[in-house]
Amino acid sequence: RYATTPGADLVKGTLNGVPTVMPGAWGDHLGVITLNLQNDNGTWTVVDGGAKAMPTVSYDADPAMVALVKDRHEQTIEYVNNPVGKTATPLNTYFSRVAPNKVVQLINDAQLEFGKKHFAGTEYENLPLLSAAAPFKAGRHGASYFTNVKSGIAIKDIADIYIYNNTLQIVKVD
């Protein structure tokens, strides 16, 4: 879909002559940039370069790497299982594309609360705020790709409810 992008060379993997790669999400591809360098009296210069995205699905995990990160991986799992709250009703996104949804409403409420606190005491304090949110995990990647929080909310659930590390943007319109 990027074949008509001005300055894109899809075969070489460059954008305006600069090696560029979008490796994908969740480790499904590895971005590989290759540079041909030349050293002239201690000064390195890039002579040529390219890039490609390599799928990782056909590679087995390196046992030495697994052993190296095992303790940190287990610590991370323990950390993300820490509770941060609870909910009186289950939160899921099963029908979030076709009906009002508590998960999407929770995102909207959090955005509005942030906006209200951010503008408190400023010239914008009394302007009306609208929030836009979308169901992120709503079946796009198959039958198991939904948010489903039963009662206790852990750090991992927050990451599941809002999967992107975006920055909230507030725009004034008239």
PDB file of C-alpha atoms in Angstrom, residues 3-115:
ATOM      1  CA  ALA A   3       4.014   1.732  -3.527  1.00  0.00           C
ATOM      2  CA  THR A   4       2.866   5.212  -4.565  1.00  0.00           C
ATOM      3  CA  THR A   5       4.381   7.025  -1.585  1.00  0.00           C
ATOM      4  CA  PRO A   6       6.642   9.783  -2.960  1.00  0.00           C
ATOM      5  CA  GLY A   7      10.307   8.964  -2.332  1.00  0.00           C
ATOM      6  CA  ALA A   8       9.626   5.361  -1.284  1.00  0.00           C
ATOM      7  CA  ASP A   9      11.759   2.560  -2.718  1.00  0.00           C
ATOM      8  CA  LEU A  10      10.021  -0.578  -1.506  1.00  0.00           C
ATOM      9  CA  VAL A  11      12.597  -2.956  -2.987  1.00  0.00           C
ATOM     10  CA  LYS A  12      15.551  -1.254  -1.309  1.00  0.00           C
ATOM     11  CA  GLY A  13      13.655  -0.255   1.841  1.00  0.00           C
ATOM     12  CA  THR A  14      14.349   3.466   1.740  1.00  0.00           C
ATOM     13  CA  LEU A  15      12.323   6.631   2.079  1.00  0.00           C
ATOM     14  CA  ASN A  16      13.937   9.583   0.322  1.00  0.00           C
ATOM     15  CA  GLY A  17      17.146   7.530   0.196  1.00  0.00           C
ATOM     16  CA  VAL A  18      17.178   6.838   3.953  1.00  0.00           C
ATOM     17  CA  PRO A  19      16.814   3.213   5.115  1.00  0.00           C
ATOM     18  CA  THR A  20      13.426   3.046   6.828  1.00  0.00           C
ATOM     19  CA  VAL A  21      11.492   0.136   8.299  1.00  0.00           C
ATOM     20  CA  MET A  22       8.226  -0.404  10.178  1.00  0.00           C
ATOM     21  CA  PRO A  23       8.852  -3.726  11.911  1.00  0.00           C
ATOM     22  CA  GLY A  24       5.309  -4.344  13.088  1.00  0.00           C
ATOM     23  CA  ALA A  25       3.770  -4.784  16.494  1.00  0.00           C
ATOM     24  CA  TRP A  26       4.129  -7.307  19.309  1.00  0.00           C
ATOM     25  CA  GLY A  27       7.359  -8.709  17.873  1.00  0.00           C
ATOM     26  CA  ASP A  28       5.763 -10.126  14.712  1.00  0.00           C
ATOM     27  CA  HIS A  29       8.584  -8.676  12.572  1.00  0.00           C
ATOM     28  CA  LEU A  30      12.150  -7.594  13.178  1.00  0.00           C
ATOM     29  CA  GLY A  31      13.305  -4.395  11.481  1.00  0.00           C
ATOM     30  CA  VAL A  32      16.695  -4.898   9.844  1.00  0.00           C
ATOM     31  CA  ILE A  33      18.659  -1.925   8.518  1.00  0.00           C
ATOM     32  CA  THR A  34      21.803  -2.619   6.507  1.00  0.00           C
ATOM     33  CA  LEU A  35      24.372   0.134   6.052  1.00  0.00           C
ATOM     34  CA  ASN A  36      27.419   0.047   3.779  1.00  0.00           C
ATOM     35  CA  LEU A  37      30.020   2.231   5.478  1.00  0.00           C
ATOM     36  CA  GLN A  38      33.278   3.697   4.291  1.00  0.00           C
ATOM     37  CA  ASN A  39      36.080   4.935   6.534  1.00  0.00           C
ATOM     38  CA  ASP A  40      38.166   7.785   5.173  1.00  0.00           C
ATOM     39  CA  ASN A  41      40.954   8.688   7.594  1.00  0.00           C
ATOM     40  CA  GLY A  42      38.836   8.004  10.685  1.00  0.00           C
ATOM     41  CA  THR A  43      35.614   9.517   9.345  1.00  0.00           C
ATOM     42  CA  TRP A  44      32.795   7.097   8.678  1.00  0.00           C
ATOM     43  CA  THR A  45      30.385   7.784   5.820  1.00  0.00           C
ATOM     44  CA  VAL A  46      27.253   5.887   4.807  1.00  0.00           C
ATOM     45  CA  VAL A  47      27.781   4.855   1.193  1.00  0.00           C
ATOM     46  CA  ASP A  48      24.560   2.929   0.732  1.00  0.00           C
ATOM     47  CA  GLY A  49      21.873   1.242   2.776  1.00  0.00           C
ATOM     48  CA  GLY A  50      18.566  -0.506   2.833  1.00  0.00           C
ATOM     49  CA  ALA A  51      15.996  -1.976   5.168  1.00  0.00           C
ATOM     50  CA  LYS A  52      13.522  -4.830   5.434  1.00  0.00           C
ATOM     51  CA  ALA A  53      11.038  -6.247   7.870  1.00  0.00           C
ATOM     52  CA  MET A  54      11.685  -9.917   8.643  1.00  0.00           C
ATOM     53  CA  PRO A  55       8.826 -12.049  10.004  1.00  0.00           C
ATOM     54  CA  THR A  56       9.703 -13.695  13.309  1.00  0.00           C
ATOM     55  CA  VAL A  57       7.032 -16.409  13.285  1.00  0.00           C
ATOM     56  CA  SER A  58       9.314 -19.050  11.777  1.00  0.00           C
ATOM     57  CA  TYR A  59      12.097 -18.583  14.352  1.00  0.00           C
ATOM     58  CA  ASP A  60      12.358 -20.560  17.564  1.00  0.00           C
ATOM     59  CA  ALA A  61      13.349 -18.765  20.729  1.00  0.00           C
ATOM     60  CA  ASP A  62      17.076 -18.887  21.457  1.00  0.00           C
ATOM     61  CA  PRO A  63      17.450 -20.970  24.667  1.00  0.00           C
ATOM     62  CA  ALA A  64      20.372 -18.827  25.854  1.00  0.00           C
ATOM     63  CA  MET A  65      18.272 -15.660  25.432  1.00  0.00           C
ATOM     64  CA  VAL A  66      15.300 -17.266  27.195  1.00  0.00           C
ATOM     65  CA  ALA A  67      17.552 -18.170  30.130  1.00  0.00           C
ATOM     66  CA  LEU A  68      19.071 -14.675  30.154  1.00  0.00           C
ATOM     67  CA  VAL A  69      15.710 -12.885  30.504  1.00  0.00           C
ATOM     68  CA  LYS A  70      13.830 -15.561  32.483  1.00  0.00           C
ATOM     69  CA  ASP A  71      14.071 -13.854  35.903  1.00  0.00           C
ATOM     70  CA  ARG A  72      13.154 -10.405  34.552  1.00  0.00           C
ATOM     71  CA  HIS A  73      10.277 -11.924  32.559  1.00  0.00           C
ATOM     72  CA  GLU A  74       8.870 -13.575  35.701  1.00  0.00           C
ATOM     73  CA  GLN A  75       9.273 -10.313  37.636  1.00  0.00           C
ATOM     74  CA  THR A  76       7.362  -8.495  34.886  1.00  0.00           C
ATOM     75  CA  ILE A  77       4.518 -11.018  35.019  1.00  0.00           C
ATOM     76  CA  GLU A  78       4.360 -10.646  38.796  1.00  0.00           C
ATOM     77  CA  TYR A  79       4.303  -6.836  38.453  1.00  0.00           C
ATOM     78  CA  VAL A  80       1.512  -6.687  35.845  1.00  0.00           C
ATOM     79  CA  ASN A  81      -0.639  -8.966  37.989  1.00  0.00           C
ATOM     80  CA  ASN A  82      -0.637  -6.385  40.810  1.00  0.00           C
ATOM     81  CA  PRO A  83      -4.156  -5.086  41.540  1.00  0.00           C
ATOM     82  CA  VAL A  84      -4.902  -1.402  40.966  1.00  0.00           C
ATOM     83  CA  GLY A  85      -8.665  -1.406  41.400  1.00  0.00           C
ATOM     84  CA  LYS A  86     -11.871  -3.359  41.126  1.00  0.00           C
ATOM     85  CA  THR A  87     -15.094  -3.233  39.205  1.00  0.00           C
ATOM     86  CA  ALA A  88     -18.589  -4.128  40.354  1.00  0.00           C
ATOM     87  CA  THR A  89     -19.472  -5.446  36.896  1.00  0.00           C
ATOM     88  CA  PRO A  90     -17.387  -7.288  34.314  1.00  0.00           C
ATOM     89  CA  LEU A  91     -15.746  -5.145  31.632  1.00  0.00           C
ATOM     90  CA  ASN A  92     -15.592  -6.641  28.163  1.00  0.00           C
ATOM     91  CA  THR A  93     -15.637  -5.513  24.554  1.00  0.00           C
ATOM     92  CA  TYR A  94     -17.687  -8.370  23.088  1.00  0.00           C
ATOM     93  CA  PHE A  95     -20.319  -6.160  21.433  1.00  0.00           C
ATOM     94  CA  SER A  96     -18.464  -2.848  21.533  1.00  0.00           C
ATOM     95  CA  ARG A  97     -18.678  -2.286  17.787  1.00  0.00           C
ATOM     96  CA  VAL A  98     -22.460  -2.428  17.737  1.00  0.00           C
ATOM     97  CA  ALA A  99     -23.679  -1.138  21.109  1.00  0.00           C
ATOM     98  CA  PRO A 100     -22.653   1.248  23.888  1.00  0.00           C
ATOM     99  CA  ASN A 101     -19.849  -0.315  25.877  1.00  0.00           C
ATOM    100  CA  LYS A 102     -18.523   0.067  29.440  1.00  0.00           C
ATOM    101  CA  VAL A 103     -14.851  -0.275  28.380  1.00  0.00           C
ATOM    102  CA  VAL A 104     -15.138   2.488  25.776  1.00  0.00           C
ATOM    103  CA  GLN A 105     -17.104   4.586  28.278  1.00  0.00           C
ATOM    104  CA  LEU A 106     -14.346   4.071  30.858  1.00  0.00           C
ATOM    105  CA  ILE A 107     -11.784   5.412  28.352  1.00  0.00           C
ATOM    106  CA  ASN A 108     -14.035   8.388  27.586  1.00  0.00           C
ATOM    107  CA  ASP A 109     -14.555   9.104  31.294  1.00  0.00           C
ATOM    108  CA  ALA A 110     -10.806   8.948  31.994  1.00  0.00           C
ATOM    109  CA  GLN A 111     -10.065  11.336  29.125  1.00  0.00           C
ATOM    110  CA  LEU A 112     -12.731  13.783  30.279  1.00  0.00           C
ATOM    111  CA  GLU A 113     -11.541  13.647  33.883  1.00  0.00           C
ATOM    112  CA  PHE A 114      -7.991  14.396  32.764  1.00  0.00           C
ATOM    113  CA  GLY A 115      -9.196  17.295  30.603  1.00  0.00           C
TER     114      GLY A 115
END
